């Protein structure tokens, strides 16, 4: 009888367990707020803190070619009670192997912690997903050169999809930094020097990678982490980790808008803080920045994440905390939710919580934001990847075609004397492809476009020794230059591949690695090579690729034509070949002001008008090429510019319009740009500011009237009393083909 009773009790217990409703946090029909609160109420402090930490997969997460997972003892120890996330698992594997390995890794993590909390797997995106086997697009600044945010959006839709198919969930991209100092090695990771251009592309990128937000919960896309908040592109001297000095007015009017739009318009899931300080206050310990502005003013609900190890660095680098404990408390109090990589910062919080239990409320806040993100991404319900979809949908033909399309819209024709381009293919038989920026597949890409020509292909010399951490300039170049000049004698036309590469402009890491430069002149004897080849008397074309703005006065002086590609996709040279042979028409515009020399820095088109009063001795004044500059193989005439009314009231709206006509013989795309100048203000105002642009396609002889709305909101700025608002007065409109060329109009802002 006793045995029967025991069996009956056991069966009833099993039955009860089977019928027991799931925990609230597991119920996808409940609100996310309810689910997060329920889960937090059950977790220990140690478990919560682990939801505030991310480590790198290089600690010992290994995936082989078949997708089999092995983990070091260190990794297993870190995963005992869960983790916020892991950076770059499977980055060196094929997409299918990565998907299999990340599935296994996620399964292990879920099974290890008592609540089955999944982890966030995190990637980055500078040329598409930064991982093996994905579609490689051009860099963000290359996308900016297209002046086509819709195209940027479509590229990042692919990025978000391909990343999710690998098993990734968050992306420490895009950069919302406004970058104006070409000494800075990370320049190409951002979308240029102009606040409005950056803002439009950041919104396009975030909505793309997040699948218009709908792609998060249905498992097709990943969350974005906009970075680096804030002012990171303005590091002093252009050196990584340096101080940042920005006036509060400039910060509010020029640096904040892309981040504000990332939060309010694009609904970014994450924000990463800046390495630097901000006017003396370390960004990772800045409650005004991370809480007052980001959350209270803008309403950000996602999580903040440190840049690598920067919470701990509040102590041992920034010198604003007395100890590692104090650094952790500073970051937590300011509003930092997730500690990236460090074992000497938030790892200390459980101990500190025992000593100061009042911080548990802050721990709950931050851990809750991470859990909320995981629920938005649907990871509790669907933590794994369908590997069959991975195999089918990564590097689809449509994605590769998009890379080609983006390349073609991003290439900038800086110079084209005497209509050197496009080349008349009937007039040339032998074409030389020469120079240090030549790529491995350049010959193949040119042959794909123009197969029935003789190609002479030679790199000649490398720019550096290509050491990863601290590359050295190659000084053994004389023989290579001589060789290239001799080869150039044999050609009918010479195409020189010049500029820079991934070794001459890159991120400078904390320990040892350098990537910033004290000069923006081209590395090595590139100007000498160009002069000597040009002296041969043959058409000389420069294909200019680079990751930072360079002072190319030598290129501009000696080349017959210059095609600027920044850093294009894996198919970039094919797009260049199309341009050179006239199968495509350049339509890119410069996303930066191109100076004549480093001595002009800081030098962006929207600088204060008073900056232009004086030039320099012994040098022509102004930029080499202005912001927004870019030529075409056809010509465009701007006529009939007008505003719909001479005055703008508050509230109200007027339109500015201009007729654009293709007066050439080839179809082409033109970027019509609208700039506004506030003629009189209570504080000194920018010379002009880009406020709108539109890219249009015109057939030969075709005309289109392009109209832009001008609203009072476009005219707001931080006034003398530090309030943001309007001031009545006169404004000048420039409708044109660049920041320096177009039709001007006037209107007056008046009180209602």
XYZ file of C-alpha atoms in Angstrom:
752
model
C 0.000 0.000 0.000
C 2.797 2.342 0.915
C 4.485 1.553 -2.374
C 1.275 2.304 -4.297
C 0.806 5.611 -2.462
C 4.341 6.631 -3.267
C 3.799 5.789 -6.930
C 0.493 7.670 -6.975
C 2.080 10.738 -5.395
C 4.856 10.563 -7.964
C 2.373 10.364 -10.842
C 0.356 13.267 -9.443
C 3.547 15.259 -9.051
C 4.521 14.590 -12.662
C 1.008 15.463 -13.802
C 1.054 18.667 -11.822
C 4.379 19.632 -13.336
C 3.094 18.908 -16.810
C 0.026 21.096 -16.262
C 1.856 23.865 -14.415
C 1.750 27.102 -16.424
C 5.066 28.476 -17.653
C 6.788 31.182 -15.679
C 5.687 34.716 -16.504
C 9.060 35.545 -18.033
C 8.638 32.612 -20.428
C 5.207 33.741 -21.617
C 5.549 35.636 -24.885
C 1.947 36.820 -24.551
C 2.842 38.910 -21.519
C 4.312 42.384 -21.849
C 8.071 42.567 -21.909
C 7.993 44.743 -18.791
C 6.116 42.036 -16.893
C 8.448 39.327 -18.114
C 11.590 41.239 -17.197
C 10.260 42.088 -13.717
C 9.340 38.460 -13.103
C 12.727 37.152 -14.145
C 14.659 39.734 -12.152
C 12.661 38.862 -9.048
C 13.979 35.309 -9.192
C 17.641 36.018 -9.950
C 20.550 36.408 -7.582
C 22.798 39.441 -7.742
C 25.527 37.286 -9.280
C 23.162 36.118 -12.032
C 22.055 39.683 -12.745
C 25.614 40.948 -12.991
C 26.460 38.235 -15.530
C 23.698 39.779 -17.682
C 25.809 42.946 -17.658
C 29.017 41.420 -19.026
C 30.268 40.477 -22.498
C 33.503 38.641 -23.241
C 35.279 37.953 -26.530
C 35.145 34.561 -28.190
C 38.937 34.557 -28.369
C 38.868 33.447 -24.723
C 38.406 29.949 -26.065
C 35.273 29.546 -28.179
C 36.408 27.450 -31.124
C 34.320 26.222 -34.042
C 35.789 23.898 -36.642
C 35.065 23.644 -40.361
C 32.145 21.303 -39.722
C 30.597 23.589 -37.121
C 31.646 21.522 -34.106
C 32.091 23.517 -30.917
C 34.852 23.268 -28.330
C 35.313 25.589 -25.365
C 38.179 26.317 -23.021
C 37.831 25.850 -19.281
C 37.928 29.634 -18.992
C 34.854 29.978 -21.216
C 32.987 27.229 -19.362
C 33.688 28.972 -16.069
C 32.323 32.240 -17.454
C 29.097 30.561 -18.595
C 28.140 28.815 -15.360
C 25.275 31.147 -14.484
C 24.632 32.859 -17.819
C 26.123 35.778 -19.713
C 24.913 38.949 -21.421
C 26.758 38.050 -24.581
C 29.841 36.952 -26.471
C 31.638 39.008 -29.104
C 32.426 37.500 -32.518
C 31.827 33.767 -32.030
C 32.461 32.033 -35.347
C 33.815 35.131 -37.099
C 36.505 33.131 -38.922
C 34.145 30.344 -39.958
C 31.918 29.980 -42.984
C 28.327 31.107 -42.358
C 27.071 27.518 -42.143
C 29.812 26.395 -39.751
C 29.253 29.528 -37.666
C 25.506 28.890 -37.526
C 26.023 25.284 -36.383
C 28.637 26.263 -33.823
C 26.605 29.173 -32.484
C 23.572 26.944 -32.139
C 25.650 24.563 -30.049
C 27.085 27.445 -28.021
C 23.637 28.896 -27.387
C 22.291 25.495 -26.349
C 25.115 25.085 -23.861
C 24.500 28.543 -22.379
C 20.744 28.005 -22.049
C 21.202 24.639 -20.392
C 23.869 25.871 -17.997
C 21.864 28.633 -16.303
C 18.811 27.794 -14.242
C 16.442 30.152 -16.059
C 17.396 29.189 -19.595
C 18.486 32.723 -20.452
C 20.028 32.890 -23.937
C 23.077 34.991 -24.801
C 23.563 37.804 -27.286
C 26.170 37.022 -29.945
C 27.666 40.295 -31.162
C 29.375 41.301 -34.400
C 30.406 44.527 -36.146
C 29.939 45.849 -39.661
C 32.387 48.013 -41.583
C 32.330 46.226 -44.969
C 29.196 44.178 -44.461
C 29.192 41.666 -41.601
C 32.710 41.470 -40.201
C 32.914 37.724 -40.582
C 34.024 35.128 -43.084
C 31.826 34.347 -46.075
C 29.397 37.277 -45.987
C 28.721 39.854 -48.685
C 31.440 42.511 -48.563
C 30.092 46.000 -49.147
C 31.977 49.274 -49.232
C 32.807 51.070 -46.001
C 30.278 53.451 -44.414
C 32.005 56.565 -45.739
C 31.795 54.977 -49.198
C 28.046 54.618 -48.742
C 27.856 58.252 -47.676
C 29.497 59.217 -50.987
C 26.491 57.787 -52.827
C 24.273 60.465 -51.225
C 21.584 57.808 -51.356
C 20.397 56.720 -47.876
C 17.849 54.370 -49.433
C 20.769 52.464 -50.929
C 22.504 52.464 -47.539
C 19.311 51.062 -46.023
C 19.171 48.191 -48.487
C 22.803 47.264 -47.815
C 22.223 47.153 -44.069
C 19.085 45.059 -44.555
C 21.432 42.456 -46.037
C 23.917 42.963 -43.189
C 21.231 42.349 -40.572
C 19.908 39.295 -42.373
C 23.296 37.690 -43.030
C 24.400 38.316 -39.449
C 21.252 36.710 -38.021
C 21.721 33.710 -40.302
C 25.151 33.185 -38.695
C 23.533 33.155 -35.270
C 24.359 36.759 -34.369
C 21.980 39.094 -32.534
C 23.595 42.509 -32.061
C 25.962 44.666 -34.062
C 28.395 47.194 -32.578
C 27.658 49.416 -35.561
C 26.900 51.817 -37.146
C 29.013 54.782 -36.142
C 26.977 57.923 -35.596
C 30.138 59.981 -35.139
C 30.708 63.088 -37.220
C 34.343 62.716 -38.352
C 36.247 65.792 -39.502
C 39.886 65.014 -38.770
C 41.567 62.846 -41.410
C 44.479 62.108 -39.110
C 42.058 59.818 -37.259
C 42.600 56.241 -38.440
C 38.956 55.226 -38.072
C 37.590 57.891 -40.397
C 36.137 55.463 -42.934
C 34.001 53.711 -40.302
C 31.717 56.762 -40.130
C 29.532 58.557 -42.680
C 31.544 61.740 -43.171
C 31.904 65.281 -41.872
C 28.372 66.629 -42.171
C 25.765 66.321 -39.435
C 22.775 65.925 -41.749
C 24.464 63.441 -44.107
C 25.599 61.355 -41.152
C 22.153 61.474 -39.552
C 20.349 60.329 -42.689
C 22.753 57.434 -43.234
C 22.723 56.371 -39.576
C 18.939 56.156 -39.592
C 19.085 54.226 -42.874
C 21.705 51.822 -41.504
C 19.971 51.144 -38.181
C 16.525 50.633 -39.668
C 18.179 48.352 -42.208
C 20.178 46.173 -39.849
C 17.161 45.931 -37.532
C 14.861 44.974 -40.401
C 12.713 48.069 -39.868
C 12.390 46.854 -36.266
C 9.949 44.140 -37.303
C 12.916 41.957 -38.233
C 14.007 41.723 -34.603
C 11.196 39.674 -33.153
C 10.693 37.469 -36.209
C 14.320 36.416 -36.197
C 15.432 37.813 -39.549
C 17.605 40.719 -38.356
C 19.765 41.944 -35.491
C 19.878 44.915 -33.151
C 22.111 47.912 -33.741
C 24.446 49.597 -31.267
C 25.082 53.178 -32.397
C 28.482 54.484 -31.372
C 30.570 56.234 -29.990
C 28.550 58.470 -27.687
C 29.630 61.221 -28.006
C 32.145 63.323 -29.902
C 34.538 60.475 -30.625
C 35.401 61.789 -34.081
C 36.781 64.969 -32.487
C 39.641 63.430 -30.490
C 42.471 65.929 -30.112
C 45.279 65.446 -32.581
C 43.211 62.834 -34.391
C 44.570 60.135 -32.062
C 42.512 57.332 -30.583
C 41.899 57.547 -26.801
C 42.744 61.280 -26.694
C 40.688 63.950 -24.969
C 37.667 65.520 -26.640
C 37.081 69.261 -26.349
C 33.814 70.468 -27.895
C 31.777 73.491 -26.969
C 28.374 72.622 -25.566
C 26.740 74.473 -28.454
C 28.642 72.492 -31.093
C 27.908 69.280 -29.223
C 24.169 69.942 -29.179
C 23.823 71.321 -32.702
C 26.318 69.228 -34.679
C 27.388 66.099 -32.776
C 24.216 64.986 -31.002
C 21.686 64.956 -33.907
C 22.781 61.618 -35.476
C 22.604 59.928 -32.063
C 19.272 61.535 -31.246
C 17.886 60.336 -34.573
C 19.294 56.849 -33.903
C 17.193 56.772 -30.728
C 14.033 58.599 -31.759
C 13.714 57.735 -35.446
C 15.577 54.454 -35.884
C 14.827 52.954 -32.414
C 18.338 51.584 -31.971
C 18.536 48.799 -29.379
C 21.925 49.864 -28.087
C 24.308 52.768 -27.601
C 28.082 52.461 -27.068
C 29.918 55.144 -25.112
C 33.050 56.883 -26.341
C 36.623 56.013 -25.368
C 37.325 59.634 -24.579
C 36.236 62.227 -22.105
C 33.960 65.105 -23.000
C 35.273 68.465 -21.866
C 36.978 66.777 -18.960
C 34.224 64.331 -17.982
C 34.935 60.700 -18.892
C 32.142 59.509 -21.157
C 31.745 56.224 -19.283
C 31.227 58.137 -16.035
C 29.048 60.959 -17.365
C 25.509 60.873 -15.931
C 24.539 64.023 -17.843
C 25.441 62.298 -21.124
C 24.264 58.737 -20.407
C 21.174 59.496 -18.342
C 20.035 63.120 -18.534
C 20.449 63.473 -22.307
C 20.195 59.923 -23.610
C 17.334 58.677 -21.454
C 15.528 61.609 -19.853
C 15.600 63.954 -22.872
C 15.569 61.478 -25.755
C 13.681 58.587 -24.148
C 16.201 55.821 -24.930
C 14.997 52.443 -23.582
C 17.766 50.137 -24.786
C 21.062 49.259 -23.162
C 24.370 51.091 -23.099
C 27.603 49.171 -23.557
C 31.156 50.224 -22.817
C 33.758 50.468 -25.483
C 36.342 47.772 -24.837
C 37.445 47.747 -21.183
C 36.610 51.432 -20.718
C 34.824 51.123 -17.393
C 37.962 49.699 -15.784
C 40.002 52.366 -17.543
C 38.201 55.036 -15.509
C 40.708 53.965 -12.859
C 43.925 52.926 -14.549
C 43.842 55.165 -17.639
C 41.463 58.101 -17.291
C 42.441 58.705 -13.670
C 38.958 59.708 -12.525
C 38.433 56.816 -10.090
C 40.543 55.997 -7.058
C 40.274 52.230 -7.524
C 38.800 49.493 -9.672
C 35.841 49.333 -7.272
C 35.277 53.055 -7.636
C 35.456 52.777 -11.429
C 32.747 50.115 -11.477
C 30.512 52.240 -9.267
C 31.111 55.341 -11.395
C 30.087 53.531 -14.567
C 27.046 51.910 -12.982
C 25.828 55.157 -11.433
C 26.327 57.154 -14.629
C 24.218 54.739 -16.655
C 26.559 52.156 -18.187
C 24.640 48.886 -18.462
C 27.089 46.425 -20.023
C 30.817 46.007 -19.430
C 32.563 44.896 -22.613
C 35.446 42.437 -22.104
C 36.769 43.525 -18.704
C 37.376 41.273 -15.721
C 38.319 44.205 -13.500
C 35.127 46.273 -13.538
C 31.574 44.899 -13.345
C 32.977 41.562 -12.221
C 33.424 43.368 -8.896
C 29.758 44.333 -8.531
C 28.550 41.269 -6.558
C 31.103 42.032 -3.864
C 30.220 45.728 -3.926
C 26.508 44.903 -3.683
C 27.138 43.000 -0.472
C 28.905 46.036 0.917
C 26.495 48.589 -0.551
C 23.119 46.906 -1.088
C 21.614 50.154 -2.357
C 23.324 49.566 -5.733
C 21.189 46.473 -6.352
C 18.504 48.771 -7.696
C 20.980 50.015 -10.322
C 22.043 46.450 -11.107
C 18.390 45.502 -11.626
C 17.965 48.467 -13.940
C 20.915 47.544 -16.139
C 20.366 43.778 -16.158
C 16.722 44.429 -16.963
C 17.643 46.451 -20.027
C 19.695 43.556 -21.363
C 16.952 41.029 -20.671
C 14.475 43.344 -22.367
C 16.676 43.364 -25.469
C 16.820 39.577 -25.551
C 13.045 39.440 -25.374
C 12.627 42.013 -28.145
C 14.870 39.786 -30.264
C 12.652 36.796 -29.493
C 15.569 34.770 -28.155
C 13.639 33.125 -25.340
C 11.255 31.651 -27.903
C 13.606 31.127 -30.837
C 17.272 31.075 -29.828
C 18.588 28.983 -32.719
C 19.361 29.371 -36.407
C 17.856 27.328 -39.206
C 21.094 26.218 -40.877
C 19.255 25.338 -44.087
C 18.309 29.003 -44.421
C 21.895 30.036 -43.729
C 23.151 27.964 -46.618
C 20.462 29.296 -48.921
C 20.410 32.997 -48.113
C 23.933 34.225 -47.348
C 25.604 35.834 -50.377
C 22.486 35.552 -52.485
C 22.802 36.841 -56.070
C 20.633 39.821 -55.128
C 23.041 40.723 -52.322
C 26.058 40.558 -54.615
C 24.218 42.627 -57.207
C 23.507 45.201 -54.515
C 27.228 45.450 -53.741
C 27.847 46.205 -57.423
C 25.067 48.802 -57.464
C 26.373 50.526 -54.348
C 29.887 50.704 -55.792
C 28.660 52.352 -58.961
C 26.671 54.994 -57.085
C 29.521 55.777 -54.675
C 32.436 56.442 -57.033
C 33.296 60.136 -57.296
C 34.726 61.717 -60.423
C 36.959 64.369 -58.875
C 38.674 65.523 -62.066
C 38.271 64.896 -65.792
C 40.394 67.228 -67.898
C 39.657 67.336 -71.605
C 37.080 64.537 -71.213
C 39.807 61.967 -70.685
C 37.105 59.677 -69.355
C 35.420 57.598 -70.453
C 38.110 55.990 -72.576
C 37.279 55.475 -76.217
C 37.917 51.752 -76.331
C 38.551 51.828 -80.085
C 41.524 54.134 -79.559
C 43.412 51.943 -77.086
C 44.774 48.433 -77.310
C 47.175 48.136 -74.386
C 46.121 49.315 -70.954
C 48.462 49.478 -67.949
C 47.026 48.856 -64.485
C 49.818 49.961 -62.174
C 50.494 51.074 -58.627
C 50.673 50.203 -54.941
C 46.900 50.238 -54.358
C 46.349 47.541 -56.998
C 44.291 44.640 -55.663
C 44.597 40.927 -56.215
C 41.598 40.686 -58.542
C 42.029 43.979 -60.400
C 43.052 42.336 -63.688
C 40.126 39.893 -63.515
C 37.636 42.664 -62.799
C 38.845 44.769 -65.726
C 38.774 41.756 -68.036
C 35.200 41.074 -66.953
C 34.222 44.489 -68.296
C 36.596 44.869 -71.248
C 37.985 41.422 -72.174
C 39.523 42.123 -75.584
C 42.407 44.329 -74.516
C 46.021 43.738 -73.582
C 46.602 44.440 -69.888
C 49.899 45.191 -68.226
C 49.397 44.656 -64.508
C 52.001 45.390 -61.849
C 51.840 46.635 -58.260
C 55.459 47.752 -58.266
C 55.828 48.298 -54.539
C 53.870 48.071 -51.309
C 53.149 51.152 -49.248
C 54.216 49.553 -45.951
C 55.654 46.348 -44.568
C 52.011 45.456 -43.723
C 52.713 44.590 -40.112
C 49.382 44.363 -38.316
C 50.115 46.387 -35.180
C 52.655 49.013 -36.234
C 53.264 49.007 -39.983
C 56.383 50.779 -41.236
C 56.603 52.832 -44.414
C 58.304 50.872 -47.193
C 61.565 52.635 -48.086
C 62.687 50.079 -50.680
C 60.595 51.487 -53.499
C 63.021 52.951 -56.056
C 63.304 49.814 -58.173
C 59.539 49.366 -58.105
C 58.924 52.911 -59.301
C 61.435 52.489 -62.110
C 59.786 49.225 -63.124
C 56.319 50.817 -63.255
C 57.533 53.719 -65.360
C 59.108 51.337 -67.863
C 55.905 49.318 -68.089
C 53.906 52.510 -68.560
C 55.914 53.257 -71.731
C 54.371 50.198 -73.364
C 50.764 51.199 -72.795
C 48.327 53.382 -74.714
C 46.753 54.581 -71.466
C 48.018 54.325 -67.892
C 45.715 53.727 -64.950
C 47.501 54.265 -61.636
C 46.029 52.751 -58.483
C 47.045 55.149 -55.723
C 45.974 56.254 -52.262
C 45.994 54.091 -49.163
C 44.898 50.757 -47.745
C 43.948 48.963 -44.537
C 47.504 49.350 -43.212
C 47.797 53.108 -43.699
C 44.503 53.956 -41.968
C 43.146 51.784 -39.183
C 42.120 51.627 -35.559
C 44.818 52.330 -32.982
C 44.310 49.812 -30.182
C 45.062 50.457 -26.521
C 48.237 48.423 -26.248
C 50.828 48.965 -28.947
C 48.899 49.130 -32.217
C 48.926 52.419 -34.126
C 46.550 53.581 -36.857
C 46.372 57.380 -36.787
C 48.734 59.612 -38.778
C 50.468 62.939 -38.229
C 50.396 63.588 -41.980
C 47.679 63.222 -44.590
C 50.024 63.153 -47.570
C 49.954 59.924 -49.598
C 52.402 57.369 -48.205
C 55.577 56.690 -50.156
C 56.658 57.911 -53.609
C 53.181 57.980 -55.141
C 53.421 61.579 -56.325
C 56.807 60.847 -57.895
C 55.392 57.823 -59.692
C 52.489 59.869 -61.048
C 54.774 62.691 -62.244
C 57.079 60.328 -64.080
C 54.268 58.401 -65.740
C 52.493 61.608 -66.758
C 55.739 62.862 -68.312
C 55.505 60.017 -70.835
C 52.791 62.026 -72.565
C 50.073 59.374 -72.424
C 46.598 59.648 -70.866
C 47.072 59.115 -67.112
C 44.140 58.208 -64.897
C 44.267 57.841 -61.110
C 42.033 55.308 -59.386
C 42.078 56.676 -55.844
C 41.206 54.296 -52.985
C 41.685 55.169 -49.333
C 40.251 55.032 -45.810
C 41.011 58.617 -44.782
C 40.961 61.944 -46.569
C 44.370 62.530 -48.163
C 46.025 65.673 -49.381
C 46.111 64.885 -53.098
C 47.317 68.162 -54.570
C 49.951 66.182 -56.498
C 47.308 63.871 -57.919
C 45.138 66.832 -58.899
C 48.068 68.605 -60.574
C 49.348 65.734 -62.709
C 46.497 63.290 -63.365
C 44.252 63.789 -66.370
C 41.367 62.250 -64.454
C 40.750 61.047 -60.890
C 38.139 58.500 -59.845
C 37.720 58.393 -56.049
C 36.357 55.147 -54.680
C 37.161 55.453 -50.963
C 36.937 51.754 -49.917
C 34.613 49.873 -52.233
C 33.149 46.376 -52.032
C 34.861 43.153 -53.023
C 33.854 44.001 -56.611
C 35.110 47.581 -56.499
C 37.576 47.372 -59.372
C 34.841 46.075 -61.632
C 32.841 49.213 -60.929
C 35.961 51.274 -61.619
C 36.402 49.516 -64.953
C 32.795 50.292 -65.854
C 33.406 53.964 -65.125
C 36.643 54.054 -67.103
C 35.103 52.450 -70.175
C 31.844 54.397 -69.974
C 29.550 51.501 -69.089
C 28.502 53.495 -66.018
C 28.429 57.197 -65.203
C 29.901 58.451 -61.911
C 27.368 60.015 -59.539
C 29.089 60.014 -56.142
C 29.725 63.223 -54.217
C 32.460 63.872 -51.696
C 31.236 63.287 -48.115
C 34.138 65.397 -46.846
C 35.971 68.596 -47.649
C 39.288 67.720 -49.293
C 41.993 70.106 -48.028
C 45.124 71.125 -49.880
C 47.283 70.402 -46.851
C 47.074 69.233 -43.260
C 47.850 72.799 -42.199
C 44.261 73.823 -43.011
C 42.794 71.568 -40.326
C 40.236 71.803 -38.832
C 38.642 72.374 -42.216
C 35.042 71.390 -42.908
C 32.679 73.246 -45.193
C 30.217 74.103 -42.397
C 32.790 75.774 -40.173
C 32.047 79.262 -38.889
C 31.806 81.897 -41.593
C 34.477 83.986 -39.869
C 36.959 81.134 -40.451
C 37.121 82.106 -44.120
C 38.260 85.692 -43.615
C 41.960 84.930 -44.123
C 43.900 82.295 -45.965
C 47.549 81.315 -45.647
C 50.715 82.768 -47.124
C 52.085 81.026 -50.193
C 49.026 78.842 -50.788
C 45.803 79.154 -52.726
C 42.879 79.673 -50.390
C 39.971 77.241 -50.028
C 39.707 73.473 -50.374
C 41.185 71.383 -53.135
C 37.697 69.927 -53.647
C 34.636 71.105 -51.695
C 32.177 68.992 -49.746
C 29.519 67.609 -52.077
C 31.753 67.832 -55.157
C 31.506 65.211 -57.863
C 31.558 65.421 -61.647
C 29.692 63.424 -64.292
C 30.246 62.369 -67.895
C 27.239 64.460 -68.728
C 26.463 68.055 -67.708
C 23.631 69.502 -65.632
C 22.176 72.991 -65.814
C 20.410 74.555 -62.812
C 17.778 77.139 -63.739
C 14.572 78.746 -62.517
C 15.505 78.563 -58.830
C 12.844 80.053 -56.577
C 11.239 79.991 -53.151
C 7.487 79.736 -52.839
C 7.304 82.791 -50.566
C 9.729 85.482 -49.425
C 8.899 84.881 -45.780
C 8.569 81.856 -43.513
C 6.355 82.069 -40.446
C 6.193 79.931 -37.316
C 4.449 77.567 -37.696
C 4.657 77.350 -41.451
C 6.527 75.998 -44.430
C 7.900 77.229 -47.737
C 9.464 75.349 -50.634
C 12.660 75.958 -52.520
C 12.837 74.536 -56.027
C 15.150 74.433 -58.994
C 14.933 73.050 -62.503
C 17.744 70.627 -63.361
C 18.403 69.703 -66.994
C 20.733 67.090 -68.416
C 22.459 69.133 -71.103
C 24.852 66.376 -72.153
C 24.619 63.284 -74.300
C 24.656 60.564 -71.617
C 22.135 59.571 -68.970
C 23.336 60.474 -65.495
C 22.404 60.841 -61.859
C 22.777 64.164 -60.093
C 22.631 64.931 -56.375
C 20.716 68.170 -55.915
C 21.825 69.694 -52.613
C 20.142 72.328 -50.436
C 22.236 74.415 -48.037
C 21.032 77.136 -45.679
C 22.980 80.076 -44.253
C 21.724 82.076 -41.287
C 22.916 85.594 -42.156
C 22.641 87.123 -38.677
C 22.514 85.253 -35.382
C 23.003 85.955 -31.701
C 26.067 83.690 -31.943
C 28.449 83.147 -34.849
C 26.829 80.729 -37.254
C 28.104 78.122 -39.740
C 29.018 79.317 -43.205
C 26.303 77.005 -44.541
C 24.616 73.766 -43.537
C 23.337 70.891 -45.649
C 19.650 70.497 -44.882
C 18.355 68.302 -47.728
C 19.454 66.483 -50.876
C 17.908 64.318 -53.561
C 19.478 62.055 -56.155
C 17.737 62.075 -59.519
C 18.247 60.276 -62.829
C 18.017 62.335 -66.005
C 18.146 61.175 -69.606
C 19.878 63.422 -72.168
C 17.777 66.544 -72.627
C 15.450 65.656 -69.760
C 14.540 68.187 -67.065
C 13.117 67.783 -63.584
C 12.071 70.363 -61.061
C 13.324 69.383 -57.620
C 11.558 70.885 -54.612
C 12.501 70.871 -50.939
C 10.394 71.868 -47.959
C 11.931 74.423 -45.607
C 10.430 74.351 -42.135
C 11.217 76.336 -38.989
C 12.592 73.159 -37.371
C 15.402 73.164 -39.950
C 16.501 76.594 -38.708
C 16.670 75.899 -34.974
C 20.003 76.227 -33.189
C 21.414 76.747 -29.715
C 21.146 80.441 -29.091
C 23.113 82.839 -26.909
C 21.183 81.833 -23.790
C 21.889 78.115 -24.530
C 18.250 77.353 -25.311
C 17.528 75.708 -28.635
C 15.115 77.586 -30.825
C 14.623 80.088 -33.627
C 15.706 83.633 -34.342
C 13.929 85.770 -36.902
C 15.992 87.175 -39.727
C 17.398 86.606 -43.194
C 18.485 83.280 -44.665
C 20.280 82.350 -47.872
C 19.452 79.173 -49.774
C 21.982 77.457 -52.020
C 20.533 74.917 -54.462
C 23.398 73.297 -56.231
C 25.707 70.536 -57.305
C 28.070 70.976 -54.342
C 28.520 73.130 -51.260
C 30.406 75.619 -53.426
C 28.356 75.823 -56.624
C 24.700 76.511 -57.265
C 21.833 78.970 -57.401
C 21.211 81.243 -54.396
C 17.916 82.536 -53.063
C 16.766 84.570 -50.059
C 13.922 84.360 -47.562
C 13.161 85.837 -44.166
C 11.984 84.068 -41.025
C 9.376 86.184 -39.257
C 7.234 85.841 -36.164
C 3.631 84.856 -36.786
